[in-house]
XYZ file of C-alpha atoms in Angstrom:
245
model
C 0.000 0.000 0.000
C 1.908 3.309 -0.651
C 2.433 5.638 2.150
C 2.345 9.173 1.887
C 3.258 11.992 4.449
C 2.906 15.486 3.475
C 3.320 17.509 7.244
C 5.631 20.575 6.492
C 7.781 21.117 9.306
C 6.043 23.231 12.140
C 5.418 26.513 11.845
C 5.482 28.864 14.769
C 2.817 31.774 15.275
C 3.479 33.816 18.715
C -0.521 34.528 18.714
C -1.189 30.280 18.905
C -3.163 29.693 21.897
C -1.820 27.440 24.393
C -3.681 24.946 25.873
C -1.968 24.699 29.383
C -3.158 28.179 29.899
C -7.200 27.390 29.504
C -6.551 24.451 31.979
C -7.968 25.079 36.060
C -5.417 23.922 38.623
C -8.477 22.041 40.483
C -8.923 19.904 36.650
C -8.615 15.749 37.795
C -5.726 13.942 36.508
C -6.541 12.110 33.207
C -8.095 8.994 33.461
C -5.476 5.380 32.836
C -7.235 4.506 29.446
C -9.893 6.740 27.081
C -11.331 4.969 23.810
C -12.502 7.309 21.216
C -11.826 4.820 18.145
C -13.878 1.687 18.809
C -17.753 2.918 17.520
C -15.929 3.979 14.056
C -15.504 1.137 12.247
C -13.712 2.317 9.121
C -11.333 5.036 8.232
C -11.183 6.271 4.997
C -7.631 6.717 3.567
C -8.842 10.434 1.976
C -6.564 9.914 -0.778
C -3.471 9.984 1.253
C -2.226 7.005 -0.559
C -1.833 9.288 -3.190
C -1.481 12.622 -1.940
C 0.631 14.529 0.415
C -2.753 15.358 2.558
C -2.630 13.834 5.686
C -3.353 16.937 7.680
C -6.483 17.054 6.009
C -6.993 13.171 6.425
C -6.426 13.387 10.181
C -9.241 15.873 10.044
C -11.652 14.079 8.007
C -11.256 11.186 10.667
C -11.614 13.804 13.914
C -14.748 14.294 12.593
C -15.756 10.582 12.270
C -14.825 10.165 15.833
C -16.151 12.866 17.283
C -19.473 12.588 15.994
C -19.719 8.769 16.341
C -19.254 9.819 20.356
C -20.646 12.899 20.712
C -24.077 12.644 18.142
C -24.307 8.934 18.163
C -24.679 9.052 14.464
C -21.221 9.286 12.434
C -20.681 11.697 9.622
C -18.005 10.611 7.264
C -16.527 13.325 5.037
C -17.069 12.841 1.464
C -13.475 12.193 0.456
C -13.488 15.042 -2.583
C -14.425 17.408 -0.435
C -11.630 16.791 1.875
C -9.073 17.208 -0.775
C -10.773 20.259 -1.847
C -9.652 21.495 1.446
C -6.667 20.485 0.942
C -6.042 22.046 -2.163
C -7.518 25.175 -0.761
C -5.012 25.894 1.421
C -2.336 24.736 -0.237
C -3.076 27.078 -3.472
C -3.813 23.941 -6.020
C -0.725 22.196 -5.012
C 0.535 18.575 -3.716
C 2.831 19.541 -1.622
C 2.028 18.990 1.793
C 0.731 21.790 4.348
C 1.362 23.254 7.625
C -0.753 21.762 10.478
C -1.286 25.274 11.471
C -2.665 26.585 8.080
C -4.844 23.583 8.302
C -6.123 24.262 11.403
C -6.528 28.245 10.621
C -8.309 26.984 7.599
C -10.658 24.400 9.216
C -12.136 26.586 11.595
C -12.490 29.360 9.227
C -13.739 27.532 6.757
C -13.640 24.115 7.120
C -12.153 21.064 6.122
C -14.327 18.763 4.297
C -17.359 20.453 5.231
C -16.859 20.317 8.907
C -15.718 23.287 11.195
C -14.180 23.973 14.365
C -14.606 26.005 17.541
C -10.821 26.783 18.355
C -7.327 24.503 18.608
C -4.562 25.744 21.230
C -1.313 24.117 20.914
C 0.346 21.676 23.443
C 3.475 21.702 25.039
C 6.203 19.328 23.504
C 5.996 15.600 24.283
C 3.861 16.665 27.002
C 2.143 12.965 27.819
C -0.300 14.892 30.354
C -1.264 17.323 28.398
C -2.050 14.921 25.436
C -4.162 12.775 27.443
C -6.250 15.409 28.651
C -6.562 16.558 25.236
C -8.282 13.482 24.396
C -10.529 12.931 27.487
C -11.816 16.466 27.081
C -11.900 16.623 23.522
C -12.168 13.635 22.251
C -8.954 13.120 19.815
C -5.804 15.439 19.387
C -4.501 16.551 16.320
C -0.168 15.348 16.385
C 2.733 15.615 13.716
C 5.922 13.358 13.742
C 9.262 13.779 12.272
C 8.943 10.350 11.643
C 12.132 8.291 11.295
C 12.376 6.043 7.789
C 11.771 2.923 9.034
C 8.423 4.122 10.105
C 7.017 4.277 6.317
C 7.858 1.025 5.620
C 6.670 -1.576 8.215
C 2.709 -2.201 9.399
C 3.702 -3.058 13.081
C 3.085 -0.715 15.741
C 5.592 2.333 16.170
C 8.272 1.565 18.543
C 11.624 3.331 19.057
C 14.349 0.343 18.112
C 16.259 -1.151 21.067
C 19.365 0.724 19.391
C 17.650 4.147 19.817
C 16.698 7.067 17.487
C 19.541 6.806 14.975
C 20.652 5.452 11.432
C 17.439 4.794 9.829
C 16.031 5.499 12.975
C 16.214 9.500 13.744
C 13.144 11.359 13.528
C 13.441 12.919 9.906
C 11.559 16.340 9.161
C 11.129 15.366 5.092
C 8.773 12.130 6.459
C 6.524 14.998 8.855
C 3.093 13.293 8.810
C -0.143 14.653 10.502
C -2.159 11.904 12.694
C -5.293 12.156 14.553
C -4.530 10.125 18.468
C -7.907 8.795 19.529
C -7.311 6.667 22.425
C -4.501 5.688 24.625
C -3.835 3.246 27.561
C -0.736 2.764 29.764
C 1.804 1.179 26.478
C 0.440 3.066 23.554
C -1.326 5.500 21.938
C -3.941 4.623 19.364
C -3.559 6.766 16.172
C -5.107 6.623 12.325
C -2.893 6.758 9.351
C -2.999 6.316 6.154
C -6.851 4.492 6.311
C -6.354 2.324 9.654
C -5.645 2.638 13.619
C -2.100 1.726 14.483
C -0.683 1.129 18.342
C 2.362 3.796 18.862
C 4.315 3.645 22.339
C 5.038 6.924 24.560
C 8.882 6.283 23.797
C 7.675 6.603 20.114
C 5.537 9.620 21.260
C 8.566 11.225 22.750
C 11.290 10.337 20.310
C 9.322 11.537 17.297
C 6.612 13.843 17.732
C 7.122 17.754 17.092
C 3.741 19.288 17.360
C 0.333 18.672 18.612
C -2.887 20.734 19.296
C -6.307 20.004 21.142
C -8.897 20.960 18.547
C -12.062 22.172 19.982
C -15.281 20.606 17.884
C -18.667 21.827 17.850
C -20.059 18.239 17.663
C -18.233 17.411 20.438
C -19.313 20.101 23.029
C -22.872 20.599 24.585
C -25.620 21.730 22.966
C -25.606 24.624 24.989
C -21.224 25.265 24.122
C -20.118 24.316 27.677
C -16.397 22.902 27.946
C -15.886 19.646 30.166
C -15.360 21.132 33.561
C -12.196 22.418 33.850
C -11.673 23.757 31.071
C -11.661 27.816 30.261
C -13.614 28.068 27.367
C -15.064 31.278 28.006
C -11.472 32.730 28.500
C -10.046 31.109 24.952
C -13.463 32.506 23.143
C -12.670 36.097 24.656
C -8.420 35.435 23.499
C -9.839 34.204 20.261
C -11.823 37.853 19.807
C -9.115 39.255 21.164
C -7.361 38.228 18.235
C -9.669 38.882 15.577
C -10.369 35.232 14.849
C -6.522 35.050 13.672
């Protein structure tokens, strides 16, 4: 099955929200496990056999997730659409994209016909901070370096026994986009490239360079309340503050 990545390296924007900032100091430590992948029972690969648009795929299957949990009834993007976004905000080419254009894009205007509240980045290889991402949000939106062996075997992601080097090293011309939709004590649980795939945290550490909670409107209340804990109200008033960015 070919592989393709298509995450451009990070890019940095000093108006990005951050996520630790919205979170209360009285917020309960994640739970051990959360499953947000088991009622979706097929993950489209959005043409990223094909394409370089795997931050648009990762969105595509957000939205599968979150509204399999949060509505009960699960909206698949229509797959052109999705790489109508993609094209969008790349300007007609296949080249890959930013996560960060992506996710200015999809809650401007959406990705595959879905759109978003807010995102606010998360600190590097912070394990905490991911899994909280995930109870309260449902999924989190992460980027590897990945290293080359990565894009060639169908096993989970491990870091070798000899470490991250040689073939090994996280490599920013393989960045890829993922969506993480569960996790338990050994492993995340990610989609790529059309199917969910186990990744250990010493993968998660060794490879990851970026990562953002992505606030859905499926995924809230009906009446926009955060899970408790969380400072919506105070990212909505940043996010005016900002003009939207």
């Amino acid at each position: 099955m070919p592989r393709m990545v298509g995450k451009l390296p990070p890019k940095r924007d000093d108006r990005t929200l951050l996520f630790e900032e919205y979170l209360s100091p009285r917020l309960a430590e994640p739970p051990a496990r959360v499953d947000r992948e088991s009622r979706v029972h097929r993950w489209p690969m959005y043409a990223n056999d094909r394409l370089c648009d795997c931050t648009c795929a990762a969105a595509a299957h957000m939205v599968q997730s979150w509204t399999a949990y949060a509505r009960r009834r699960e909206i698949v993007p229509e797959w052109r659409a999705v790489v109508a976004s993609y094209y969008a905000i790349t300007g007609g080419r296949d080249e890959g994209a930013y996560c960060l254009d992506v996710l200015k894009h999809w809650r401007a205007a959406g990705v595959g016909g879905d759109r978003i509240a807010a995102f606010a980045q998360l600190r590097d290889r912070d394990s905490t901070q991911l899994k909280l991402a995930i109870d309260l949000f449902g999924s989190c939106y992460l980027g590897f370096a990945l290293p080359d062996f990565a894009l060639h075997t169908r096993r989970r992601w491990d870091v070798p026994a000899s470490g991250s080097t040689g073939n090994a090293r996280p490599n920013e011309r393989n960045g890829h986009c993922v969506s993480v939709m569960g996790y338990d004590a050994a492993h995340l649980y990610i989609v790529t490239w059309g199917r969910l795939k186990a990744v250990t945290w010493a993968f998660f550490s060794a490879y990851m360079d970026e990562a953002y909670a992505v606030l859905s409107r499926d995924w809230l209340s009906a009446a926009r309340k955060a899970p408790s804990g969380f400072g919506l109200r105070a990212l909505r008033r940043d996010l005016e503050r900002l003009g939207g960015r």
